[in-house]
Each structure stands twice: as C-alpha cells, then as structure tokens.
PDB file of C-alpha atoms and ligand atoms in Angstrom:
ATOM      1  CA  MET A 121     -28.066 -32.933 106.524  1.00 56.00           C
ATOM      2  CA  ALA A 122     -26.455 -35.666 104.280  1.00 60.00           C
ATOM      3  CA  ASN A 123     -23.316 -33.320 104.885  1.00 74.00           C
ATOM      4  CA  TRP A 124     -23.502 -33.310 108.830  1.00 72.00           C
ATOM      5  CA  SER A 125     -23.820 -36.907 108.775  1.00 79.00           C
ATOM      6  CA  TYR A 126     -20.856 -37.253 106.498  1.00 76.00           C
ATOM      7  CA  LYS A 127     -18.916 -35.075 108.792  1.00 79.00           C
ATOM      8  CA  ALA A 128     -19.659 -36.866 111.656  1.00 79.00           C
ATOM      9  CA  GLU A 129     -18.779 -39.933 110.318  1.00 79.00           C
ATOM     10  CA  LYS A 130     -15.170 -38.432 109.397  1.00 78.00           C
ATOM     11  CA  PHE A 131     -15.010 -37.085 112.988  1.00 75.00           C
ATOM     12  CA  ASP A 132     -15.634 -40.677 114.288  1.00 77.00           C
ATOM     13  CA  THR A 133     -13.030 -42.353 111.933  1.00 76.00           C
ATOM     14  CA  ILE A 134     -10.403 -39.760 113.027  1.00 77.00           C
ATOM     15  CA  ILE A 135     -11.370 -40.257 116.848  1.00 70.00           C
ATOM     16  CA  LYS A 136     -10.964 -44.093 116.215  1.00 67.00           C
ATOM     17  CA  LYS A 137      -7.484 -43.632 114.524  1.00 68.00           C
ATOM     18  CA  MET A 138      -6.469 -41.239 117.326  1.00 68.00           C
ATOM     19  CA  GLU A 139      -7.354 -43.846 119.913  1.00 68.00           C
ATOM     20  CA  LYS A 140      -5.494 -46.678 118.093  1.00 69.00           C
ATOM     21  CA  ILE A 141      -2.450 -44.462 117.935  1.00 72.00           C
ATOM     22  CA  MET A 142      -2.786 -43.592 121.729  1.00 84.00           C
ATOM     23  CA  SER A 143      -3.580 -47.335 123.084  1.00 96.00           C
ATOM     24  CA  LYS A 144      -0.976 -48.938 125.171  1.00 98.00           C
ATOM     25  CA  VAL A 145       1.320 -51.686 123.922  1.00 98.00           C
ATOM     26  CA  VAL A 146       1.199 -54.802 125.994  1.00 98.00           C
ATOM     27  CA  LEU A 147       3.499 -57.587 125.493  1.00 98.00           C
ATOM     28  CA  VAL A 148       2.740 -60.967 127.128  1.00 99.00           C
ATOM     29  CA  THR A 149       4.910 -64.203 127.221  1.00 99.00           C
ATOM     30  CA  GLY A 150       3.141 -67.389 128.103  1.00 98.00           C
ATOM     31  CA  ALA A 151       0.322 -66.167 125.720  1.00 98.00           C
ATOM     32  CA  THR A 152      -1.161 -69.370 124.491  1.00 98.00           C
ATOM     33  CA  SER A 153      -2.464 -70.378 127.855  1.00 98.00           C
ATOM     34  CA  GLY A 154      -3.246 -69.859 131.717  1.00 98.00           C
ATOM     35  CA  PHE A 155      -2.432 -66.499 133.154  1.00 99.00           C
ATOM     36  CA  GLY A 156      -0.748 -65.152 130.006  1.00 98.00           C
ATOM     37  CA  ARG A 157      -3.705 -66.009 127.885  1.00 98.00           C
ATOM     38  CA  GLU A 158      -6.209 -64.205 130.312  1.00 98.00           C
ATOM     39  CA  THR A 159      -4.086 -61.264 130.647  1.00 98.00           C
ATOM     40  CA  VAL A 160      -4.186 -60.897 126.627  1.00 98.00           C
ATOM     41  CA  LYS A 161      -7.818 -61.154 126.636  1.00 98.00           C
ATOM     42  CA  MET A 162      -8.438 -58.485 129.429  1.00 98.00           C
ATOM     43  CA  PHE A 163      -5.858 -55.933 128.102  1.00 98.00           C
ATOM     44  CA  ALA A 164      -7.051 -56.695 124.457  1.00 98.00           C
ATOM     45  CA  LYS A 165     -10.665 -55.846 125.444  1.00 97.00           C
ATOM     46  CA  ASP A 166      -9.588 -52.611 126.890  1.00 98.00           C
ATOM     47  CA  GLY A 167      -8.356 -51.581 123.604  1.00 97.00           C
ATOM     48  CA  CYS A 168      -4.566 -52.116 123.987  1.00 98.00           C
ATOM     49  CA  LYS A 169      -2.257 -53.238 121.137  1.00 98.00           C
ATOM     50  CA  ILE A 170      -1.033 -56.684 122.044  1.00 98.00           C
ATOM     51  CA  ILE A 171       2.038 -58.549 121.336  1.00 98.00           C
ATOM     52  CA  ALA A 172       1.432 -62.284 122.243  1.00 98.00           C
ATOM     53  CA  ILE A 173       4.344 -64.607 122.654  1.00 98.00           C
ATOM     54  CA  GLY A 174       4.152 -68.521 122.897  1.00 98.00           C
ATOM     55  CA  ARG A 175       5.791 -71.348 121.300  1.00 98.00           C
ATOM     56  CA  ARG A 176       2.309 -73.270 119.977  1.00 98.00           C
ATOM     57  CA  GLU A 177       1.461 -71.565 116.619  1.00 98.00           C
ATOM     58  CA  GLU A 178      -2.189 -72.945 116.186  1.00 98.00           C
ATOM     59  CA  ARG A 179      -3.106 -71.467 119.991  1.00 98.00           C
ATOM     60  CA  LEU A 180      -1.630 -68.131 119.020  1.00 98.00           C
ATOM     61  CA  LYS A 181      -3.946 -68.363 115.800  1.00 98.00           C
ATOM     62  CA  GLU A 182      -6.878 -69.171 117.756  1.00 98.00           C
ATOM     63  CA  LEU A 183      -6.175 -66.188 120.133  1.00 98.00           C
ATOM     64  CA  LYS A 184      -5.975 -64.072 117.147  1.00 97.00           C
ATOM     65  CA  GLU A 185      -9.148 -65.228 115.596  1.00 98.00           C
ATOM     66  CA  GLU A 186     -11.095 -65.215 119.147  1.00 98.00           C
ATOM     67  CA  LEU A 187     -10.187 -61.473 119.358  1.00 98.00           C
ATOM     68  CA  ASN A 188     -10.459 -60.631 116.004  1.00 96.00           C
ATOM     69  CA  GLU A 189     -11.701 -57.130 116.676  1.00 96.00           C
ATOM     70  CA  CYS A 190      -8.406 -56.286 118.448  1.00 97.00           C
ATOM     71  CA  ASP A 191      -5.011 -55.388 117.492  1.00 98.00           C
ATOM     72  CA  ILE A 192      -2.843 -58.647 117.966  1.00 98.00           C
ATOM     73  CA  HIS A 193       0.549 -59.226 116.839  1.00 98.00           C
ATOM     74  CA  THR A 194       1.440 -63.157 117.552  1.00 98.00           C
ATOM     75  CA  ILE A 195       4.896 -64.228 117.529  1.00 98.00           C
ATOM     76  CA  SER A 196       5.888 -67.957 117.732  1.00 98.00           C
ATOM     77  CA  LEU A 197       9.094 -67.917 119.904  1.00 98.00           C
ATOM     78  CA  ASP A 198      10.907 -70.175 122.618  1.00 99.00           C
ATOM     79  CA  VAL A 199      11.844 -67.582 125.198  1.00 99.00           C
ATOM     80  CA  ARG A 200      14.964 -69.646 125.747  1.00 99.00           C
ATOM     81  CA  ASP A 201      16.252 -68.697 122.280  1.00 98.00           C
ATOM     82  CA  LYS A 202      18.353 -65.597 123.058  1.00 98.00           C
ATOM     83  CA  LYS A 203      19.079 -64.566 119.636  1.00 98.00           C
ATOM     84  CA  GLU A 204      15.217 -65.221 118.587  1.00 98.00           C
ATOM     85  CA  VAL A 205      14.051 -62.984 121.441  1.00 99.00           C
ATOM     86  CA  PHE A 206      16.468 -60.048 120.516  1.00 98.00           C
ATOM     87  CA  LEU A 207      15.583 -60.375 116.811  1.00 98.00           C
ATOM     88  CA  ALA A 208      11.947 -60.369 117.519  1.00 98.00           C
ATOM     89  CA  ILE A 209      11.642 -57.365 119.498  1.00 98.00           C
ATOM     90  CA  GLU A 210      14.221 -55.538 117.073  1.00 98.00           C
ATOM     91  CA  ASN A 211      11.597 -56.245 114.351  1.00 98.00           C
ATOM     92  CA  LEU A 212       8.329 -55.329 115.851  1.00 98.00           C
ATOM     93  CA  PRO A 213       6.163 -53.661 113.430  1.00 98.00           C
ATOM     94  CA  LEU A 214       6.288 -49.793 114.019  1.00 98.00           C
ATOM     95  CA  GLU A 215       2.983 -49.407 115.640  1.00 97.00           C
ATOM     96  CA  TYR A 216       4.008 -52.185 118.271  1.00 98.00           C
ATOM     97  CA  ARG A 217       7.484 -51.052 119.037  1.00 98.00           C
ATOM     98  CA  ASN A 218       6.518 -48.559 122.219  1.00 98.00           C
ATOM     99  CA  ILE A 219       5.880 -51.415 124.597  1.00 98.00           C
ATOM    100  CA  ASP A 220       4.097 -49.699 127.688  1.00 98.00           C
ATOM    101  CA  ILE A 221       3.399 -52.864 129.611  1.00 98.00           C
ATOM    102  CA  LEU A 222       5.593 -56.153 129.454  1.00 99.00           C
ATOM    103  CA  VAL A 223       4.011 -59.287 131.455  1.00 99.00           C
ATOM    104  CA  ASN A 224       6.694 -62.164 131.951  1.00 99.00           C
ATOM    105  CA  SER A 225       4.443 -65.272 132.128  1.00 99.00           C
ATOM    106  CA  ALA A 226       6.079 -67.869 130.112  1.00 99.00           C
ATOM    107  CA  GLY A 227       7.190 -70.431 132.757  1.00 99.00           C
ATOM    108  CA  LEU A 228       6.959 -74.059 133.773  1.00 98.00           C
ATOM    109  CA  ALA A 229       7.370 -76.453 136.752  1.00 98.00           C
ATOM    110  CA  LEU A 230       8.873 -80.187 135.590  1.00 98.00           C
ATOM    111  CA  GLY A 231       8.236 -83.064 137.821  1.00 98.00           C
ATOM    112  CA  LEU A 232       7.471 -83.003 141.423  1.00 98.00           C
ATOM    113  CA  GLU A 233      10.160 -85.601 142.442  1.00 98.00           C
ATOM    114  CA  LYS A 234      12.379 -84.880 145.956  1.00 98.00           C
ATOM    115  CA  ALA A 235      15.822 -83.323 144.713  1.00 98.00           C
ATOM    116  CA  PRO A 236      17.797 -86.811 144.754  1.00 98.00           C
ATOM    117  CA  ASP A 237      15.273 -88.297 142.374  1.00 98.00           C
ATOM    118  CA  ALA A 238      14.114 -85.298 140.183  1.00 98.00           C
ATOM    119  CA  LEU A 239      15.705 -85.408 136.623  1.00 98.00           C
ATOM    120  CA  LEU A 240      18.556 -82.952 135.877  1.00 98.00           C
ATOM    121  CA  GLU A 241      17.231 -82.038 132.515  1.00 98.00           C
ATOM    122  CA  ASP A 242      14.127 -80.964 133.950  1.00 98.00           C
ATOM    123  CA  TRP A 243      16.241 -78.591 136.254  1.00 99.00           C
ATOM    124  CA  GLU A 244      17.842 -77.087 133.213  1.00 99.00           C
ATOM    125  CA  VAL A 245      14.657 -76.733 131.337  1.00 99.00           C
ATOM    126  CA  MET A 246      13.180 -74.684 134.303  1.00 99.00           C
ATOM    127  CA  ILE A 247      16.255 -72.773 134.881  1.00 99.00           C
ATOM    128  CA  ASP A 248      16.792 -71.897 130.871  1.00 99.00           C
ATOM    129  CA  THR A 249      12.669 -70.888 130.693  1.00 99.00           C
ATOM    130  CA  ASN A 250      11.960 -69.267 133.894  1.00 99.00           C
ATOM    131  CA  ILE A 251      15.218 -67.783 134.855  1.00 99.00           C
ATOM    132  CA  LYS A 252      17.059 -66.935 131.533  1.00 99.00           C
ATOM    133  CA  GLY A 253      14.031 -66.657 129.150  1.00 99.00           C
ATOM    134  CA  LEU A 254      12.394 -63.959 131.581  1.00 99.00           C
ATOM    135  CA  LEU A 255      16.182 -62.405 131.356  1.00 99.00           C
ATOM    136  CA  TYR A 256      16.217 -62.041 127.636  1.00 99.00           C
ATOM    137  CA  ILE A 257      12.767 -60.648 127.203  1.00 99.00           C
ATOM    138  CA  THR A 258      13.418 -58.274 130.146  1.00 99.00           C
ATOM    139  CA  LYS A 259      16.970 -57.191 128.786  1.00 98.00           C
ATOM    140  CA  ALA A 260      15.257 -56.668 125.090  1.00 98.00           C
ATOM    141  CA  VAL A 261      12.615 -54.759 126.239  1.00 99.00           C
ATOM    142  CA  THR A 262      13.727 -52.449 129.049  1.00 98.00           C
ATOM    143  CA  PRO A 263      15.950 -50.170 126.854  1.00 98.00           C
ATOM    144  CA  ILE A 264      12.522 -49.049 125.028  1.00 98.00           C
ATOM    145  CA  MET A 265      10.824 -48.076 128.444  1.00 98.00           C
ATOM    146  CA  VAL A 266      14.092 -46.551 129.615  1.00 98.00           C
ATOM    147  CA  LYS A 267      13.935 -44.551 126.511  1.00 98.00           C
ATOM    148  CA  ARG A 268      10.549 -43.384 126.733  1.00 98.00           C
ATOM    149  CA  LYS A 269      11.076 -43.049 130.725  1.00 98.00           C
ATOM    150  CA  SER A 270       7.702 -44.897 130.936  1.00 98.00           C
ATOM    151  CA  GLY A 271       6.556 -48.795 131.357  1.00 98.00           C
ATOM    152  CA  TYR A 272       5.209 -51.490 133.663  1.00 99.00           C
ATOM    153  CA  ILE A 273       6.948 -54.810 134.138  1.00 99.00           C
ATOM    154  CA  PHE A 274       4.974 -57.421 135.698  1.00 99.00           C
ATOM    155  CA  ASN A 275       7.115 -60.734 136.650  1.00 99.00           C
ATOM    156  CA  ILE A 276       5.153 -63.933 137.338  1.00 99.00           C
ATOM    157  CA  GLY A 277       6.756 -65.445 140.330  1.00 99.00           C
ATOM    158  CA  SER A 278       5.278 -67.924 142.975  1.00 99.00           C
ATOM    159  CA  ILE A 279       4.594 -68.657 146.295  1.00 98.00           C
ATOM    160  CA  ALA A 280       7.078 -71.349 145.619  1.00 98.00           C
ATOM    161  CA  GLY A 281       9.686 -68.512 145.556  1.00 98.00           C
ATOM    162  CA  ASN A 282       8.776 -67.752 149.149  1.00 98.00           C
ATOM    163  CA  TRP A 283       7.753 -70.981 150.681  1.00 97.00           C
ATOM    164  CA  PRO A 284       9.588 -74.620 150.116  1.00 97.00           C
ATOM    165  CA  TYR A 285       7.561 -77.789 149.813  1.00 97.00           C
ATOM    166  CA  GLU A 286       8.677 -81.083 148.855  1.00 97.00           C
ATOM    167  CA  GLY A 287       9.426 -81.398 145.298  1.00 98.00           C
ATOM    168  CA  ALA A 288       9.459 -77.676 144.443  1.00 98.00           C
ATOM    169  CA  ASN A 289      13.257 -77.695 144.851  1.00 98.00           C
ATOM    170  CA  VAL A 290      14.496 -75.839 141.569  1.00 99.00           C
ATOM    171  CA  TYR A 291      10.917 -74.548 140.520  1.00 99.00           C
ATOM    172  CA  GLY A 292      10.768 -72.829 143.634  1.00 98.00           C
ATOM    173  CA  SER A 293      14.335 -71.442 143.612  1.00 99.00           C
ATOM    174  CA  THR A 294      13.686 -70.043 139.749  1.00 99.00           C
ATOM    175  CA  LYS A 295      10.685 -68.120 141.407  1.00 99.00           C
ATOM    176  CA  ALA A 296      13.053 -66.867 144.457  1.00 99.00           C
ATOM    177  CA  PHE A 297      15.298 -65.750 141.757  1.00 99.00           C
ATOM    178  CA  VAL A 298      12.250 -63.809 140.107  1.00 99.00           C
ATOM    179  CA  GLN A 299      11.452 -62.193 142.987  1.00 98.00           C
ATOM    180  CA  GLN A 300      14.819 -61.196 143.915  1.00 98.00           C
ATOM    181  CA  PHE A 301      15.509 -59.970 140.426  1.00 99.00           C
ATOM    182  CA  SER A 302      12.454 -57.902 140.351  1.00 99.00           C
ATOM    183  CA  LEU A 303      13.365 -56.047 143.245  1.00 98.00           C
ATOM    184  CA  ASN A 304      16.809 -55.435 141.825  1.00 98.00           C
ATOM    185  CA  LEU A 305      15.437 -54.469 138.389  1.00 98.00           C
ATOM    186  CA  ARG A 306      12.739 -51.958 140.297  1.00 98.00           C
ATOM    187  CA  THR A 307      16.180 -50.688 142.175  1.00 98.00           C
ATOM    188  CA  ASP A 308      18.250 -50.214 138.892  1.00 98.00           C
ATOM    189  CA  LEU A 309      15.556 -48.511 137.444  1.00 98.00           C
ATOM    190  CA  LYS A 310      15.245 -45.882 139.913  1.00 98.00           C
ATOM    191  CA  GLY A 311      14.306 -42.414 138.218  1.00 98.00           C
ATOM    192  CA  THR A 312      12.890 -43.813 134.803  1.00 98.00           C
ATOM    193  CA  ASN A 313       9.369 -44.064 135.838  1.00 98.00           C
ATOM    194  CA  ILE A 314       9.059 -47.600 135.257  1.00 98.00           C
ATOM    195  CA  ARG A 315       7.007 -49.747 137.699  1.00 98.00           C
ATOM    196  CA  VAL A 316       7.815 -53.404 138.428  1.00 99.00           C
ATOM    197  CA  SER A 317       5.712 -55.992 140.293  1.00 99.00           C
ATOM    198  CA  ASN A 318       6.264 -59.514 141.016  1.00 99.00           C
ATOM    199  CA  ILE A 319       3.287 -61.249 141.093  1.00 99.00           C
ATOM    200  CA  GLU A 320       3.135 -64.384 143.236  1.00 99.00           C
ATOM    201  CA  PRO A 321       0.167 -66.718 142.917  1.00 99.00           C
ATOM    202  CA  GLY A 322      -0.564 -70.071 144.800  1.00 98.00           C
ATOM    203  CA  PHE A 323      -2.842 -73.218 143.944  1.00 98.00           C
ATOM    204  CA  SER A 324      -4.111 -72.160 140.356  1.00 98.00           C
ATOM    205  CA  LYS A 325      -5.991 -74.159 137.575  1.00 98.00           C
ATOM    206  CA  THR A 326      -4.139 -73.870 134.413  1.00 98.00           C
ATOM    207  CA  GLU A 327      -2.271 -76.253 132.343  1.00 98.00           C
ATOM    208  CA  PHE A 328       0.594 -75.714 134.765  1.00 98.00           C
ATOM    209  CA  SER A 329      -0.151 -79.243 136.428  1.00 98.00           C
ATOM    210  CA  ASN A 330      -0.611 -81.219 133.059  1.00 98.00           C
ATOM    211  CA  VAL A 331       2.926 -79.301 132.115  1.00 98.00           C
ATOM    212  CA  ARG A 332       4.450 -80.460 135.825  1.00 98.00           C
ATOM    213  CA  PHE A 333       3.004 -83.999 135.306  1.00 98.00           C
ATOM    214  CA  LYS A 334       4.148 -84.222 131.917  1.00 98.00           C
ATOM    215  CA  GLY A 335       0.903 -85.028 130.063  1.00 98.00           C
ATOM    216  CA  ASP A 336      -0.652 -87.124 132.832  1.00 98.00           C
ATOM    217  CA  ASP A 337      -3.888 -85.113 132.696  1.00 98.00           C
ATOM    218  CA  LYS A 338      -5.726 -87.450 135.484  1.00 98.00           C
ATOM    219  CA  LYS A 339      -3.155 -86.826 137.963  1.00 98.00           C
ATOM    220  CA  ALA A 340      -3.103 -83.201 136.983  1.00 98.00           C
ATOM    221  CA  ASN A 341      -7.022 -83.026 137.394  1.00 97.00           C
ATOM    222  CA  ALA A 342      -6.983 -84.642 140.237  1.00 97.00           C
ATOM    223  CA  ILE A 343      -4.938 -82.550 142.710  1.00 96.00           C
ATOM    224  CA  TYR A 344      -7.933 -79.958 142.192  1.00 97.00           C
ATOM    225  CA  ASP A 345     -10.664 -82.467 143.467  1.00 97.00           C
ATOM    226  CA  GLY A 346     -12.653 -80.119 146.231  1.00 97.00           C
ATOM    227  CA  ILE A 347     -10.635 -77.415 145.947  1.00 97.00           C
ATOM    228  CA  GLN A 348     -11.722 -74.003 144.489  1.00 98.00           C
ATOM    229  CA  PRO A 349      -8.416 -72.825 142.973  1.00 98.00           C
ATOM    230  CA  LEU A 350      -7.515 -69.436 141.537  1.00 98.00           C
ATOM    231  CA  VAL A 351      -7.842 -69.354 137.749  1.00 98.00           C
ATOM    232  CA  GLY A 352      -6.034 -67.387 135.068  1.00 98.00           C
ATOM    233  CA  GLU A 353      -8.746 -64.669 134.844  1.00 98.00           C
ATOM    234  CA  ASP A 354      -8.138 -63.804 138.823  1.00 99.00           C
ATOM    235  CA  ILE A 355      -4.398 -63.239 137.988  1.00 99.00           C
ATOM    236  CA  ALA A 356      -5.303 -61.260 134.673  1.00 99.00           C
ATOM    237  CA  ASN A 357      -7.674 -59.283 136.949  1.00 98.00           C
ATOM    238  CA  LEU A 358      -4.978 -58.304 139.422  1.00 98.00           C
ATOM    239  CA  ILE A 359      -2.333 -57.510 136.934  1.00 99.00           C
ATOM    240  CA  PHE A 360      -5.062 -55.452 135.097  1.00 98.00           C
ATOM    241  CA  THR A 361      -6.066 -53.457 138.212  1.00 98.00           C
ATOM    242  CA  LEU A 362      -2.395 -52.814 139.143  1.00 98.00           C
ATOM    243  CA  SER A 363      -1.797 -51.158 135.630  1.00 98.00           C
ATOM    244  CA  LYS A 364      -4.649 -48.733 136.437  1.00 98.00           C
ATOM    245  CA  LEU A 365      -3.068 -47.516 139.416  1.00 98.00           C
ATOM    246  CA  PRO A 366      -1.764 -43.939 139.613  1.00 98.00           C
ATOM    247  CA  LEU A 367       1.770 -43.697 137.866  1.00 98.00           C
ATOM    248  CA  HIS A 368       3.402 -42.926 141.423  1.00 98.00           C
ATOM    249  CA  VAL A 369       2.239 -46.084 143.103  1.00 98.00           C
ATOM    250  CA  ASN A 370       4.237 -48.916 142.949  1.00 98.00           C
ATOM    251  CA  VAL A 371       3.221 -52.365 144.243  1.00 98.00           C
ATOM    252  CA  ASN A 372       6.604 -54.355 144.789  1.00 98.00           C
ATOM    253  CA  THR A 373       5.313 -57.798 145.371  1.00 98.00           C
ATOM    254  CA  LEU A 374       1.810 -59.339 145.461  1.00 98.00           C
ATOM    255  CA  GLU A 375       1.190 -62.898 146.971  1.00 98.00           C
ATOM    256  CA  VAL A 376      -2.184 -64.471 146.455  1.00 98.00           C
ATOM    257  CA  MET A 377      -3.696 -67.589 147.553  1.00 98.00           C
ATOM    258  CA  PRO A 378      -6.931 -69.013 147.021  1.00 98.00           C
ATOM    259  CA  ILE A 379      -9.142 -69.034 150.300  1.00 98.00           C
ATOM    260  CA  ALA A 380      -8.650 -72.689 150.446  1.00 98.00           C
ATOM    261  CA  GLN A 381      -5.048 -72.644 150.688  1.00 98.00           C
ATOM    262  CA  THR A 382      -2.942 -71.970 153.688  1.00 98.00           C
ATOM    263  CA  TRP A 383       0.703 -73.142 154.969  1.00 96.00           C
ATOM    264  CA  ALA A 384       1.666 -76.389 156.264  1.00 91.00           C
ATOM    265  CA  GLY A 385       3.970 -75.236 159.090  1.00 89.00           C
ATOM    266  CA  PHE A 386       7.589 -76.711 159.548  1.00 93.00           C
ATOM    267  CA  ALA A 387       7.985 -80.919 159.496  1.00 92.00           C
ATOM    268  CA  LEU A 388      10.187 -82.601 162.094  1.00 94.00           C
ATOM    269  CA  GLU A 389      11.566 -86.084 161.883  1.00 93.00           C
ATOM    270  CA  ARG A 390      12.092 -87.912 165.023  1.00 95.00           C
ATOM    271  CA  ASP A 391      14.925 -90.465 165.891  1.00 94.00           C
ATOM    272  CA  CYS A 392      16.840 -89.768 162.631  1.00 86.00           C
TER     273      CYS A 392
HETATM  274  P1  LIG B 100       0.220 -72.925 131.548  1.00 50.95           P
HETATM  275  O1  LIG B 100       1.032 -74.071 131.509  1.00 50.95           O
HETATM  276  O2  LIG B 100      -1.234 -72.632 131.520  1.00 50.95           O
HETATM  277  O3  LIG B 100       1.126 -71.361 130.905  1.00 50.95           O
HETATM  278  C1  LIG B 100       2.653 -71.431 130.807  1.00 50.95           C
HETATM  279  C2  LIG B 100       2.793 -70.568 129.444  1.00 50.95           C
HETATM  280  O4  LIG B 100       4.146 -70.471 129.295  1.00 50.95           O
HETATM  281  C3  LIG B 100       2.439 -71.258 128.175  1.00 50.95           C
HETATM  282  O5  LIG B 100       1.543 -70.310 127.250  1.00 50.95           O
HETATM  283  C4  LIG B 100       3.618 -71.836 127.347  1.00 50.95           C
HETATM  284  O6  LIG B 100       3.302 -71.359 126.072  1.00 50.95           O
HETATM  285  C5  LIG B 100       4.524 -70.574 127.971  1.00 50.95           C
HETATM  286  N1  LIG B 100       5.978 -71.325 128.048  1.00 50.95           N
HETATM  287  C6  LIG B 100       6.557 -72.133 128.339  1.00 50.95           C
HETATM  288  N2  LIG B 100       7.996 -72.498 127.918  1.00 50.95           N
HETATM  289  C7  LIG B 100       7.913 -71.698 127.263  1.00 50.95           C
HETATM  290  C8  LIG B 100       9.348 -71.356 126.102  1.00 50.95           C
HETATM  291  N3  LIG B 100      10.366 -71.786 126.405  1.00 50.95           N
HETATM  292  N4  LIG B 100       9.082 -70.390 125.689  1.00 50.95           N
HETATM  293  C9  LIG B 100       7.612 -69.502 125.465  1.00 50.95           C
HETATM  294  N5  LIG B 100       6.381 -69.811 126.143  1.00 50.95           N
HETATM  295  C10 LIG B 100       6.882 -70.874 126.883  1.00 50.95           C
HETATM  296  O7  LIG B 100       0.652 -72.318 132.957  1.00 50.95           O
HETATM  297  P2  LIG B 100       0.176 -70.931 133.949  1.00 50.95           P
HETATM  298  O8  LIG B 100      -0.396 -69.827 133.152  1.00 50.95           O
HETATM  299  O9  LIG B 100      -0.321 -71.181 135.376  1.00 50.95           O
HETATM  300  O10 LIG B 100       2.129 -70.517 134.103  1.00 50.95           O
HETATM  301  C11 LIG B 100       2.313 -68.845 133.698  1.00 50.95           C
HETATM  302  C12 LIG B 100       3.393 -68.579 134.751  1.00 50.95           C
HETATM  303  O11 LIG B 100       2.794 -68.611 135.957  1.00 50.95           O
HETATM  304  C13 LIG B 100       4.091 -69.387 135.016  1.00 50.95           C
HETATM  305  O12 LIG B 100       5.774 -68.868 135.129  1.00 50.95           O
HETATM  306  C14 LIG B 100       4.291 -70.137 136.068  1.00 50.95           C
HETATM  307  O13 LIG B 100       5.539 -70.731 136.843  1.00 50.95           O
HETATM  308  C15 LIG B 100       3.742 -69.222 137.006  1.00 50.95           C
HETATM  309  N6  LIG B 100       2.706 -69.879 138.357  1.00 50.95           N
HETATM  310  C16 LIG B 100       1.637 -70.749 137.977  1.00 50.95           C
HETATM  311  C17 LIG B 100       0.899 -71.195 139.056  1.00 50.95           C
HETATM  312  C18 LIG B 100       0.005 -72.247 138.713  1.00 50.95           C
HETATM  313  O14 LIG B 100      -0.374 -73.020 139.802  1.00 50.95           O
HETATM  314  N7  LIG B 100      -0.607 -72.529 137.594  1.00 50.95           N
HETATM  315  C19 LIG B 100       1.102 -70.578 140.371  1.00 50.95           C
HETATM  316  C20 LIG B 100       1.981 -69.523 140.459  1.00 50.95           C
HETATM  317  C21 LIG B 100       2.980 -69.307 139.561  1.00 50.95           C
HETATM  318  P3  LIG B 100       3.868 -72.544 124.877  1.00 50.95           P
HETATM  319  O15 LIG B 100       3.878 -73.910 125.605  1.00 50.95           O
HETATM  320  O16 LIG B 100       2.925 -72.491 123.671  1.00 50.95           O
HETATM  321  O17 LIG B 100       5.116 -72.182 124.576  1.00 50.95           O
HETATM  322  C1  LIG B 101       2.943 -72.699 141.119  1.00 50.95           C
HETATM  323  C2  LIG B 101       2.235 -72.824 142.695  1.00 50.95           C
HETATM  324  O1  LIG B 101       2.436 -73.863 144.855  1.00 50.95           O
HETATM  325  O2  LIG B 101       2.109 -75.264 142.892  1.00 50.95           O
HETATM  326  O3  LIG B 101       3.901 -71.912 141.260  1.00 50.95           O
HETATM  327  O4  LIG B 101       4.185 -74.326 143.530  1.00 50.95           O
HETATM  328  S1  LIG B 101       2.908 -74.341 143.434  1.00 50.95           S
END
C-alpha cells in the first residue's frame, strides 16, 4: 500500500514537472498597473510562466508576492531604453525564453492640452514610449516566435487611435501608429502562424488618468464620477479569451467601450 502511494506521489510530481515545461510563456509590459497587471494575474492563475515588465520595482515585487504560487520572472525596465530591452530579452532564464504570448501594454498619455498649448516634451515621451518602446520590445521578441513558427502578439491601442478628440493630439496619433503597425506586422508575419491583435479600449479606470494629469488624483478621479468605466480585468479577460481561440482565428482589431460611452459627433464653428 505504502509502495502504491509512493508511486502515485512520484507520478504526480512528474505530471507537475511536465505541466511546467509545457506551460506557455507570456511576456507583459506595463505589468505594474492597469490592463497589464490584470493580464499578468489572469495568465499566471492559468498556469502560464510570466515575464512581467515595468519600471517600478516595488510594484513588481508586490506582484511576485501576490502570485507567489505562480512562475513569475520580473524585469524592471524602461521600454524606451533600446539597449536594455534587447539585453533583457537576450538574457532571459532558459525556461522563459520561448515566449508564446507578448502583451504590449506599457504606454501613457501626458496632458490634455490642445496642440498649441501642449508640451513638446510630453509629446516626445509619448512617442518614445507608445511607439518606440513598443517597437523595441516587439523587435526583440518576434524572432523567437518566428523561429518557432508560433506566437500571439497583443498590442494595446486605443479608441483614441480611431477617433480624434480635443487634447488627444499626439497621444491619439501614437495609438493610430500602433493600429497601423499591428496590421502591417501581421502582413509581414504571413506564413509564420503568429497572430497579431490590436486591442482598442475606450474609457477605462486604471492609473492612466492619474498619469495623464501628472499626479492630480482629484482631477483624475473626477472624470469617472457617475460613469461605469471599463476596468483592467475587462481588458485582461478579452486578451485571455482571444488567446484561447483556435489557432487559425486571428482577430485583427478589437475596439471596446463601456456601455456608457458613445461618440460625440462632428463639431462646427460658425462665423469664424
Ligand atoms: P496604467 O497607467 O495603469 O498602466 C500603464 C503601465 O505602463 C504601467 O505598468 C507603467 O509601468 C507602464 N509604463 C509606462 N511607461 C513605461 C516605460 N517607459 N517603460 C516601461 N513601462 C512603462 O494605464 P493603463 O493600464 O490604462 O494603460 C495600459 C495601456 O492601455 C497604455 O498603452 C494606454 O495607452 C492604453 N489605454 C488605456 C486606456 C485607459 O483609459 N486606461 C484606454 C485605451 C488604451 P511603470 O510606471 O512601473 O513603468
Ligand atoms: C485612452 C482612452 O479615450 O481616454 O486611450 O483616450 S481615451
């Protein structure tokens, strides 16, 4: 009897080891907050091995502690640092190297001033993060997927990439880039089995507005008064669901808004 339970235990250990080897590797940027953080949690709880990237070390530590049963490799990294991005991917621990899913969530908006009053420095930070940072990560990770002829890249675009609104100027333009890049990337990856989806969320409650209003939390919180926004979990859930679709199905773009949000229409200025 004792011998049987010993054998069953050993079998269980082997199965667990196999599951670990077989489990998917998911790399998430922007893992310290909002959509990225919830995406990490969802995939980690599904048994995936996670590479979580963000600048705030304390947040990464907290995430690792919260998911202490899961396999999480954290990297404190500024996606604008080209050299560091490539080094980080090159030096991944062996068991995290075969990245199956990439979620490019790191990004931000800075300011809501109209173009003439906006700060050029804010524009530069948005371009460097939302466009160049996303490109560095994608360029570093894609060859791994191409080599294995499999993978899924999720880019987080925005409704702001589709619809202009006052003060969105460069932020919206960076997201229009992300949309067009996603479509072109998919075109270039024809024949590799790599899927690419551009997720385009609308009004959502994360730390996005706190960052946009540069730490003015009162102003940031006020915009959610009386409105039920999307939350990080909603977007994580969509990413997770798409990742489970049959391998021959590619959702190119997915625009999603809370039910409370619609369009404002065109504006006309009379006698100008
Ligand atoms: P959050 O502010 O909650 O999260 C942004 C994440 O991006 C943080 O983890 C932050 O980490 C990371 N990040 C920002 N800059 C850098 C950088 N230079 N290097 C590495 N990481 C960086 O906002 P959201 O979760 O809402 O935003 C995620 C994405 O979703 C963004 O691309 C945003 O534009 C987009 N989006 C947001 C919407 C919203 O209304 N919330 C709607 C549509 C799209 P850290 O500061 O630790 O580096
Ligand atoms: C964020 C959504 O509408 O605030 O990308 O720009 S919006």
